Tab-separated table of C-alpha atoms and ligand atoms in Angstrom:
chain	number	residue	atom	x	y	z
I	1	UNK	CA	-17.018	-12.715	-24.625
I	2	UNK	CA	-18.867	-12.692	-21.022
I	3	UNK	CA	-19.534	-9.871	-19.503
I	4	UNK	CA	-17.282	-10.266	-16.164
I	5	UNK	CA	-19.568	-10.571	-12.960
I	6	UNK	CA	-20.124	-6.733	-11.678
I	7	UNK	CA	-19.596	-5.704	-7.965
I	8	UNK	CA	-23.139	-6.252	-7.123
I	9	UNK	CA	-23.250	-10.255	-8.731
I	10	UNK	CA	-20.403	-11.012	-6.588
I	11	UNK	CA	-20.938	-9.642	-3.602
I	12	UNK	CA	-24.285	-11.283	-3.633
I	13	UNK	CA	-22.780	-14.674	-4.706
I	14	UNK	CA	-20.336	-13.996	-1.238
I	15	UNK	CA	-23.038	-12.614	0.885
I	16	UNK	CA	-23.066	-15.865	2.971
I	17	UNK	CA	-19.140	-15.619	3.294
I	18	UNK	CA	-20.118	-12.008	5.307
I	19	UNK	CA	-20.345	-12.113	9.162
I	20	UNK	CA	-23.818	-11.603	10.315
I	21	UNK	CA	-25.005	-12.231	6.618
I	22	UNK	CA	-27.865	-10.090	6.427
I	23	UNK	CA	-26.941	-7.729	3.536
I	24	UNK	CA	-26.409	-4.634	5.171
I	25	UNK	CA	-22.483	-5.539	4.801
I	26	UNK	CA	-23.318	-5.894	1.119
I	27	UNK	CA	-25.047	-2.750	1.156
I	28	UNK	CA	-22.508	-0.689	2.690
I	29	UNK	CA	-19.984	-1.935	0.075
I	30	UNK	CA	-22.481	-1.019	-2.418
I	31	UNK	CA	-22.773	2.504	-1.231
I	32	UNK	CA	-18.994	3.182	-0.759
I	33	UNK	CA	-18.703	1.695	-4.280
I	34	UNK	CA	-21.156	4.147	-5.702
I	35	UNK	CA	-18.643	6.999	-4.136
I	36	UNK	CA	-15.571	5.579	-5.558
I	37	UNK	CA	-17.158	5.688	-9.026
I	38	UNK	CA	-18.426	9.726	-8.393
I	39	UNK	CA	-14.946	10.422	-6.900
I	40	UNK	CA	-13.044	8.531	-10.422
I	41	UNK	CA	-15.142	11.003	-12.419
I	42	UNK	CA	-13.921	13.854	-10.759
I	43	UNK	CA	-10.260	12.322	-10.658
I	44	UNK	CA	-10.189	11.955	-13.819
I	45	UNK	CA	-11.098	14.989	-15.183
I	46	UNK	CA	-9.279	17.147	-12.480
I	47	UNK	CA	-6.967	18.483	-14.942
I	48	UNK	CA	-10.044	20.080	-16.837
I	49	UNK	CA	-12.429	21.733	-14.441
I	50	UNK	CA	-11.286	23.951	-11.352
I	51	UNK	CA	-10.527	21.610	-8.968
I	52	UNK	CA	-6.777	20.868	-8.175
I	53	UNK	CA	-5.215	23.516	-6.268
I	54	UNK	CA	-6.012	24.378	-2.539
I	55	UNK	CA	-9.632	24.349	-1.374
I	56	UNK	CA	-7.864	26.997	1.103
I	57	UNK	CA	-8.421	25.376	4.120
I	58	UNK	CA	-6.502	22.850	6.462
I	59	UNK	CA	-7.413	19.328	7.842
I	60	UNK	CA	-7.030	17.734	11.170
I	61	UNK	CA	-3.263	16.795	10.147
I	62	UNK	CA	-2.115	20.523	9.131
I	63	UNK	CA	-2.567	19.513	5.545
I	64	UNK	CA	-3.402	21.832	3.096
I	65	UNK	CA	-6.608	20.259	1.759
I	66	UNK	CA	-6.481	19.746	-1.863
I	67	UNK	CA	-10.473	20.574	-3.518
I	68	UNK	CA	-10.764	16.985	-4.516
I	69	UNK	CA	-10.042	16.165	-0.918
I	70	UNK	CA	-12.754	17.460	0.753
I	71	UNK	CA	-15.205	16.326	-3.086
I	72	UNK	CA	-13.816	12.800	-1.943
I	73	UNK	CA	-14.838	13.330	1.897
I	74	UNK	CA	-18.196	14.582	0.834
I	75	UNK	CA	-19.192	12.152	-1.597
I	76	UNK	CA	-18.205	9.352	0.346
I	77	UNK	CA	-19.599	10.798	3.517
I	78	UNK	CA	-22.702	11.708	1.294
I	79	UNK	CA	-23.042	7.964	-0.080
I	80	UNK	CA	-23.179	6.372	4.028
I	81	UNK	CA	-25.701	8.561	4.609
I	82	UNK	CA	-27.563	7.937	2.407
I	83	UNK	CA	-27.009	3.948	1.895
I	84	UNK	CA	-28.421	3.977	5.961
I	85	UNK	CA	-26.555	0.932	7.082
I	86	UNK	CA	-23.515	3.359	8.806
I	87	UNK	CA	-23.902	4.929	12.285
I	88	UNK	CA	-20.470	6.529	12.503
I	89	UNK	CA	-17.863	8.368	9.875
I	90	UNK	CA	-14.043	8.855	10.532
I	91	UNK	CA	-12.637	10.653	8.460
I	92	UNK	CA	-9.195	11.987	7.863
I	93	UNK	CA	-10.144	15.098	6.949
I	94	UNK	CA	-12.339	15.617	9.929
I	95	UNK	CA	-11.462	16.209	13.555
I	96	UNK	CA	-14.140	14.602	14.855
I	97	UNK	CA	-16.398	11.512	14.573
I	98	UNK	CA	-19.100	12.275	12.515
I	99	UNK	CA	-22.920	10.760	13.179
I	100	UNK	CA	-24.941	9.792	10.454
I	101	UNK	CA	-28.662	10.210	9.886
I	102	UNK	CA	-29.204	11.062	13.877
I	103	UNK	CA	-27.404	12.302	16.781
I	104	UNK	CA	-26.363	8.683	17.836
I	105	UNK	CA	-25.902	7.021	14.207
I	106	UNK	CA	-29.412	5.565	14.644
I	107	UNK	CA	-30.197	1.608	14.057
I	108	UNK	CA	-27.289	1.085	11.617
I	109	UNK	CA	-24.652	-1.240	12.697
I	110	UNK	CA	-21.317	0.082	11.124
I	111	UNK	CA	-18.502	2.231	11.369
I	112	UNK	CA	-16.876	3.278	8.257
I	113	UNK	CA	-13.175	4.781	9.153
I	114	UNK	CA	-12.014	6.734	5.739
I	115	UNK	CA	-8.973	8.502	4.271
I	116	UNK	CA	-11.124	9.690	1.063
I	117	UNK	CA	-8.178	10.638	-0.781
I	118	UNK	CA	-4.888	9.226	-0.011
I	119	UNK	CA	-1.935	10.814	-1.458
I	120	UNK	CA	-3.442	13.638	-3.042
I	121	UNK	CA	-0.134	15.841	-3.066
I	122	UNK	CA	0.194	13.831	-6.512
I	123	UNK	CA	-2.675	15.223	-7.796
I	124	UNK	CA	-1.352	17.836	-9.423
I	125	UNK	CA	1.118	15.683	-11.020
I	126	UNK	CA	-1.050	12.974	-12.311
I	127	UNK	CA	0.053	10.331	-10.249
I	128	UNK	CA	-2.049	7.368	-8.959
I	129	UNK	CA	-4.093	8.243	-5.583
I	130	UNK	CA	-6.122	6.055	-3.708
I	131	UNK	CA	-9.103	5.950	-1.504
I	132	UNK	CA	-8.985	3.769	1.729
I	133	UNK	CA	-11.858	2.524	3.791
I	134	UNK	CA	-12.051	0.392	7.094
I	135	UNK	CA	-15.528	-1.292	8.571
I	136	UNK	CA	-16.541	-2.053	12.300
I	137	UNK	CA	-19.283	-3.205	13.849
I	138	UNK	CA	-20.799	-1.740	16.876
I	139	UNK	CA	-19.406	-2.992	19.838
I	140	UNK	CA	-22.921	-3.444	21.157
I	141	UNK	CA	-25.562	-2.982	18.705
I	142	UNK	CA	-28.438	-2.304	21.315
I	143	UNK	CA	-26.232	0.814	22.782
I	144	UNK	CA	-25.825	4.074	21.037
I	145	UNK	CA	-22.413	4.379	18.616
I	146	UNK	CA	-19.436	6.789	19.935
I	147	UNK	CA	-15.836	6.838	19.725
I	148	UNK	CA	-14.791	3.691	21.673
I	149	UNK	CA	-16.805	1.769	18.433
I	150	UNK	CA	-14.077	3.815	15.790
I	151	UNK	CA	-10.902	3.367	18.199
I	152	UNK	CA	-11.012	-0.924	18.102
I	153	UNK	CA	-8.752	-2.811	17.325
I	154	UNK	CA	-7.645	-3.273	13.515
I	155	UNK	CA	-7.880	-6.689	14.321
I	156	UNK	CA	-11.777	-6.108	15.183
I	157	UNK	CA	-12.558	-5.128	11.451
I	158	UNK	CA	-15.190	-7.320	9.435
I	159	UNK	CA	-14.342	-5.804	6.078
I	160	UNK	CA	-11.038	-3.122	4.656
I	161	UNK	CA	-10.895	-1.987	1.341
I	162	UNK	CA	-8.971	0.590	-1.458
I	163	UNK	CA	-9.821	2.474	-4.441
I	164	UNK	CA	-6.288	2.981	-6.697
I	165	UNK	CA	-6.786	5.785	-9.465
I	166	UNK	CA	-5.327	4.957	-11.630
I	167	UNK	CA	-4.145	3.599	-15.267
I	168	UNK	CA	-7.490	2.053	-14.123
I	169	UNK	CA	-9.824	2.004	-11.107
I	170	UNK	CA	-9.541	-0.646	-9.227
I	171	UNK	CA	-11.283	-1.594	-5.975
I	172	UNK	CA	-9.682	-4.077	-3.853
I	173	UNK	CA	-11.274	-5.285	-0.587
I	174	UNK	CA	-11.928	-8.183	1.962
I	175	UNK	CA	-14.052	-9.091	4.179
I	176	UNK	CA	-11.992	-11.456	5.945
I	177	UNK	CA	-12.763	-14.158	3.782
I	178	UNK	CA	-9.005	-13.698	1.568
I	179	UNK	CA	-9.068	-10.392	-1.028
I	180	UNK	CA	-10.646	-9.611	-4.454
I	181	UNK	CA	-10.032	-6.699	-6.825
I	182	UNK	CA	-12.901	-5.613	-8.865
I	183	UNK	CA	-11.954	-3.014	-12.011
I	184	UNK	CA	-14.108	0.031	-13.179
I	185	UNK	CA	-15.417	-0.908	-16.635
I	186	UNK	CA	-16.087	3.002	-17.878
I	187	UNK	CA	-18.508	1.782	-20.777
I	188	UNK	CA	-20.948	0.352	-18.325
I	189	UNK	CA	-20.320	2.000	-15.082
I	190	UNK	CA	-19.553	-0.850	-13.173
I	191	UNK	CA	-16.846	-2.682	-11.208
I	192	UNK	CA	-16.378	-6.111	-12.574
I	193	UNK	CA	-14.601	-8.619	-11.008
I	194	UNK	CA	-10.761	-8.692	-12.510
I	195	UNK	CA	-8.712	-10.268	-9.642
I	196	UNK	CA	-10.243	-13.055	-7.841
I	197	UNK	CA	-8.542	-14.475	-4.578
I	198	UNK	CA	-5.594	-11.634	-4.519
I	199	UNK	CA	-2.672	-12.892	-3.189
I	200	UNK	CA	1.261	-10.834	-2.168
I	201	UNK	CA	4.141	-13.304	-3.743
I	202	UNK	CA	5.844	-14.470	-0.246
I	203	UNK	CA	8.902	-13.012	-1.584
I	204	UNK	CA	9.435	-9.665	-3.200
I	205	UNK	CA	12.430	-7.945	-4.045
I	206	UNK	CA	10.555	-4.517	-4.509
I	207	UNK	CA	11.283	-2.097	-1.575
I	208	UNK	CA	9.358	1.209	-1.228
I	209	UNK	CA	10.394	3.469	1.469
I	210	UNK	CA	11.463	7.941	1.142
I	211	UNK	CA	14.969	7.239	0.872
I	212	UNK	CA	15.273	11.116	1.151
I	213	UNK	CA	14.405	10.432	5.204
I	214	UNK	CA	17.446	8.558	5.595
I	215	UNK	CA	19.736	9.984	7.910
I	216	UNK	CA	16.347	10.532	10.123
I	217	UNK	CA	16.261	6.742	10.164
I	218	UNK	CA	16.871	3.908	12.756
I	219	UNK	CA	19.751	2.031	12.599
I	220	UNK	CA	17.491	-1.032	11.788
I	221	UNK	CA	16.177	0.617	8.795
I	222	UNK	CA	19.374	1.743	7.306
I	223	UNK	CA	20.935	-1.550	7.555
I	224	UNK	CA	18.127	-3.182	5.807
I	225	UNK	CA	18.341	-1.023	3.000
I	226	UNK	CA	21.899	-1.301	2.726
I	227	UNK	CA	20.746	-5.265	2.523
I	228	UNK	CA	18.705	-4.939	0.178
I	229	UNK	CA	21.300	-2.808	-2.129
I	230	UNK	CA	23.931	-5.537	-1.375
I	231	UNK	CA	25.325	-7.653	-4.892
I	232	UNK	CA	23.924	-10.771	-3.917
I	233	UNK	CA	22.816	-13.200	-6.801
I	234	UNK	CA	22.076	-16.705	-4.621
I	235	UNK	CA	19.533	-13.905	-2.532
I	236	UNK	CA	18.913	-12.038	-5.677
I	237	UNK	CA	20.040	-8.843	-4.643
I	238	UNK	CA	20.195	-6.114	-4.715
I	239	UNK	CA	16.630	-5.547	-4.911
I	240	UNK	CA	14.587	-3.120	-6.649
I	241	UNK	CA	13.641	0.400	-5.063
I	242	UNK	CA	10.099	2.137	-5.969
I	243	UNK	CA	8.464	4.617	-4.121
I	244	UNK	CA	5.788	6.882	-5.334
I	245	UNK	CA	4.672	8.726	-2.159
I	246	UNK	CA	0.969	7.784	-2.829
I	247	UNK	CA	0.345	4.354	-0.043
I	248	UNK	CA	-2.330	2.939	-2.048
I	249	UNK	CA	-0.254	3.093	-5.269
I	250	UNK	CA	2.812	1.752	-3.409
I	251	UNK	CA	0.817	-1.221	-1.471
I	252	UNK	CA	-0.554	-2.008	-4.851
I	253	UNK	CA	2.011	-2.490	-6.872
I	254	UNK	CA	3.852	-4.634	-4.000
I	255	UNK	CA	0.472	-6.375	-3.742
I	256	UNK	CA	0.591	-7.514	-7.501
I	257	UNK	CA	4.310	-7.891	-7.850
I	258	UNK	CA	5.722	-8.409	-4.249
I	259	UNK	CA	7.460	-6.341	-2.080
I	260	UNK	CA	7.855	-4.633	1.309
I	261	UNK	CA	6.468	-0.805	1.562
I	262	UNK	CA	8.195	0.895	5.363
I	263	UNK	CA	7.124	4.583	6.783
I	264	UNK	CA	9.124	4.135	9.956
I	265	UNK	CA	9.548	6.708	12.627
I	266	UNK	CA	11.742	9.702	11.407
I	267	UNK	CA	12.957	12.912	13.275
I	268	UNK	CA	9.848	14.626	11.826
I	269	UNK	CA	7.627	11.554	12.218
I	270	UNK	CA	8.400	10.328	15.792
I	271	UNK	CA	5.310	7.904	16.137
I	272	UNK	CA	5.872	7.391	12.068
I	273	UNK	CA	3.380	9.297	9.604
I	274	UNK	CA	0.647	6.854	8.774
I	275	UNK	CA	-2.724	6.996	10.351
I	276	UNK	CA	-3.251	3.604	12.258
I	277	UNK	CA	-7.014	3.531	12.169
I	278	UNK	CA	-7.799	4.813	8.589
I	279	UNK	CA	-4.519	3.772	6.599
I	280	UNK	CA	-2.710	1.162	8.918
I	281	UNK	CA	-5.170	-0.540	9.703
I	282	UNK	CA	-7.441	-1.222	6.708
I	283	UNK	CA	-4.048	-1.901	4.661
I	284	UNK	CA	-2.514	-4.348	6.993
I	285	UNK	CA	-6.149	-6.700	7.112
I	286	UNK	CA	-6.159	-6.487	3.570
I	287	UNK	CA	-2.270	-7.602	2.849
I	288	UNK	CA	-2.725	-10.209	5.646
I	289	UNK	CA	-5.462	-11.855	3.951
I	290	UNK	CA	-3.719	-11.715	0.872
I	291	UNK	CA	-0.894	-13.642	2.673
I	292	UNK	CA	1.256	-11.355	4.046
I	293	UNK	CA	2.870	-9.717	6.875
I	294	UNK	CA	2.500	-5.863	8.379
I	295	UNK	CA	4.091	-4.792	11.767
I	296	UNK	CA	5.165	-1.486	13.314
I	297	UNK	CA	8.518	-2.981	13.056
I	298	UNK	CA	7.316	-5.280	16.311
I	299	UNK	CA	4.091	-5.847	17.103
I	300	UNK	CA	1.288	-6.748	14.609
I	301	UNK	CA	-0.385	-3.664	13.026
I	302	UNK	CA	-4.049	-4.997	13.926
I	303	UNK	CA	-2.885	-5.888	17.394
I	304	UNK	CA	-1.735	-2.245	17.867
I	305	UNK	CA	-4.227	-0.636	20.533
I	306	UNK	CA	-6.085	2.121	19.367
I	307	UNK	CA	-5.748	4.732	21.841
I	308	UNK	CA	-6.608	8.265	19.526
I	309	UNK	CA	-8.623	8.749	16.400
I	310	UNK	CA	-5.744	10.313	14.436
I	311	UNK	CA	-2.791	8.368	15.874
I	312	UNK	CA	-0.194	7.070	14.170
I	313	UNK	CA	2.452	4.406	13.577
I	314	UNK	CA	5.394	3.004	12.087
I	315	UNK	CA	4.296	0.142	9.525
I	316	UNK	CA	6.149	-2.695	7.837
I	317	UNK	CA	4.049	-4.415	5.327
I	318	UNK	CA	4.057	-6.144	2.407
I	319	UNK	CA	5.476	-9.662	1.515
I	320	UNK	CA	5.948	-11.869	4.698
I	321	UNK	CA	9.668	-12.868	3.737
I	322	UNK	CA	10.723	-9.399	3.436
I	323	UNK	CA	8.874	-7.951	6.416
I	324	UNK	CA	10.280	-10.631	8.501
I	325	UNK	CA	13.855	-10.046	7.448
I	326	UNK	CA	13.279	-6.218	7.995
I	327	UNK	CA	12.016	-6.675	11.606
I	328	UNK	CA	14.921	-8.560	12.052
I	329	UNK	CA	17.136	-6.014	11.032
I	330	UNK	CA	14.986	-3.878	13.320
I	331	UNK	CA	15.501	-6.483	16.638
I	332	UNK	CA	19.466	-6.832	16.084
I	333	UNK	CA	19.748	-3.484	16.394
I	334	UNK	CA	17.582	-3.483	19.700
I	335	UNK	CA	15.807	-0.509	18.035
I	336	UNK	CA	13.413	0.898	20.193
I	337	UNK	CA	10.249	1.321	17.399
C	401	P6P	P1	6.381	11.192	2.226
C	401	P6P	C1	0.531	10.758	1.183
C	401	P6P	O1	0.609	12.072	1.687
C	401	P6P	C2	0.874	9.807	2.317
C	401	P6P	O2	-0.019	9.955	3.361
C	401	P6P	C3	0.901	8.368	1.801
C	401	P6P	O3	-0.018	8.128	0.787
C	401	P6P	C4	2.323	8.210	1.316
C	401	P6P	O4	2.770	6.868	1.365
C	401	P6P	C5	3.108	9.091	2.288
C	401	P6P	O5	2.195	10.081	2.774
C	401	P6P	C6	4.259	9.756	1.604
C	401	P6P	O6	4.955	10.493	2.600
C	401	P6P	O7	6.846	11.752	3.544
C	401	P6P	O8	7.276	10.089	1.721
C	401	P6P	O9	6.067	12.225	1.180
């Protein structure tokens, strides 16, 4: 049987596909590939060496960093540097931007935006977690790198990507040219390309959303659940409810199989809990180029104007069908988002 075409092969074979096609694109996803495979190793083997638990300290968000968190943030953070083609690191678990290799980021051209280990409150309990990565260019490439070059627009981004943990690794990413998933072969060390031209079904009858939020809810929301628990066979209803409280895990699976994912705004999440510019963001490019739809409930995710670092937002995403008929929910109801 052929060996499946690794990471490298087909990101090389694309490499004219990538804006500005000069390989330092290429390069960058090489480097935040090497850290996905370093942070799978540790992943994998969390159960066995010292490192679930606390690391005893707190991130930006309040959140009691898990050790593997800040091992992801490091490594990944680690691998930028020293790939050189990155100027700039956000990072969930830091409050501030972070400059690579030189006060101002240097001569490198990108901005990597991170959340190095997405739902890691599963750790513990084996479940799936994910890494998520965005990419900008510099605004202006002749003027030094700063904040105003993290907080574009989603819509701004020339590549998004995830790393899922877990039955396998997979790493799924675009660069704007539609989405590929490439899957960790362990006896070689390398991604190889699995899933070619990813695409969302344009229906789905998958819904993932914290049911246990529900009185906290807009109206909007609750009526579209109650939709999609309705007995309806000509709509094939009711649908089929899966949440795992890991995004990456939850996107994925409605990525594969169809389906609408929704962290609206809730009493204790009034802007909604997801990060726009590290999670949001980098999700919404990826399912839009895979064919579907992601909103705050309103406007466009990648329209949404970045205005802080560690903002949030509502999001709507997954199959276009189902997001549509959600937002409409949403506008009946004159919900205020
Ligand atoms: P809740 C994980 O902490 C995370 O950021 C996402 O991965 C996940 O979708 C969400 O929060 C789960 O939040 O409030 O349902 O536990």
């Amino acid at each position: 049987m052929n060996q499946a075409k690794t990471l490298g092969q087909f990101i090389i074979e694309k490499q004219a596909d990538l804006p500005y096609a000069k390989g330092e694109l290429s390069r960058l996803l090489r480097d935040i590939g090497i850290a996905a495979k370093i942070v799978n190793r540790e992943v994998n083997k969390a159960g066995l060496m010292d490192i679930l638990g606390h690391a005893n300290a707190v991130n930006i968000q309040g959140e009691e960093q898990q050790k593997l968190d800040v091992f992801a943030n490091e490594q990944f953070i680690s691998a930028l540097t020293s790939g050189g083609e990155c100027c700039i690191v956000a990072s969930e678990e830091n409050e501030d931007i972070i400059y690579l290799n030189s006060p101002s980021g240097g001569n490198a051209k990108y901005i990597v935006a991170i959340d190095p280990l997405d739902g890691s409150s599963n750790i513990d309990v084996n479940v799936a977690v994910g890494s998520i990565f965005s990419i900008y260019r510099k605004i202006d490439i002749n003027a030094p790198a700063g904040l105003a070059d993290v907080c574009q627009k989603g819509s701004a981004q020339v590549a998004a990507g995830y790393v899922i943990y877990g039955s396998s690794t997979m790493l799924v990413y675009t660069t704007g040219k539609g989405v590929n998933g490439v899957t960790l072969d362990p006896s070689i060390g390398e991604f190889c390309l699995s899933h070619p031209n990813m695409q969302i079904p344009v229906e789905g009858r998958i819904y993932s959303i914290n049911e246990g939020n529900y009185v906290h809810f807009p109206q909007g929301v609750k009526r579209f659940i109650k939709y999609c628990q309705e007995e309806d066979t000509a709509s094939d209803r009711p649908y089929i409810s899966r949440y795992i409280g890991s995004m990456v895990a939850d996107l994925h699976r409605n990525l594969i199989k169809g389906g609408i994912f929704i962290y609206p705004v809730t009493a204790n999440a009034p802007s909604g809990k997801l990060r726009l510019v590290y999670e949001c963001n980098p999700m919404a490019f990826i399912i839009e180029q895979a064919g579907g739809r992601a909103t705050d409930g309103k406007q466009r995710i990648l329209d949404i104007e970045v205005s802080q670092l560690h903002q949030r937002s509502p999001i709507f995403i997954g199959s276009k069908n189902m997001v549509i008929t959600a937002e409409n929910f949403m506008q009946s109801e004159n919900e205020l988002v």
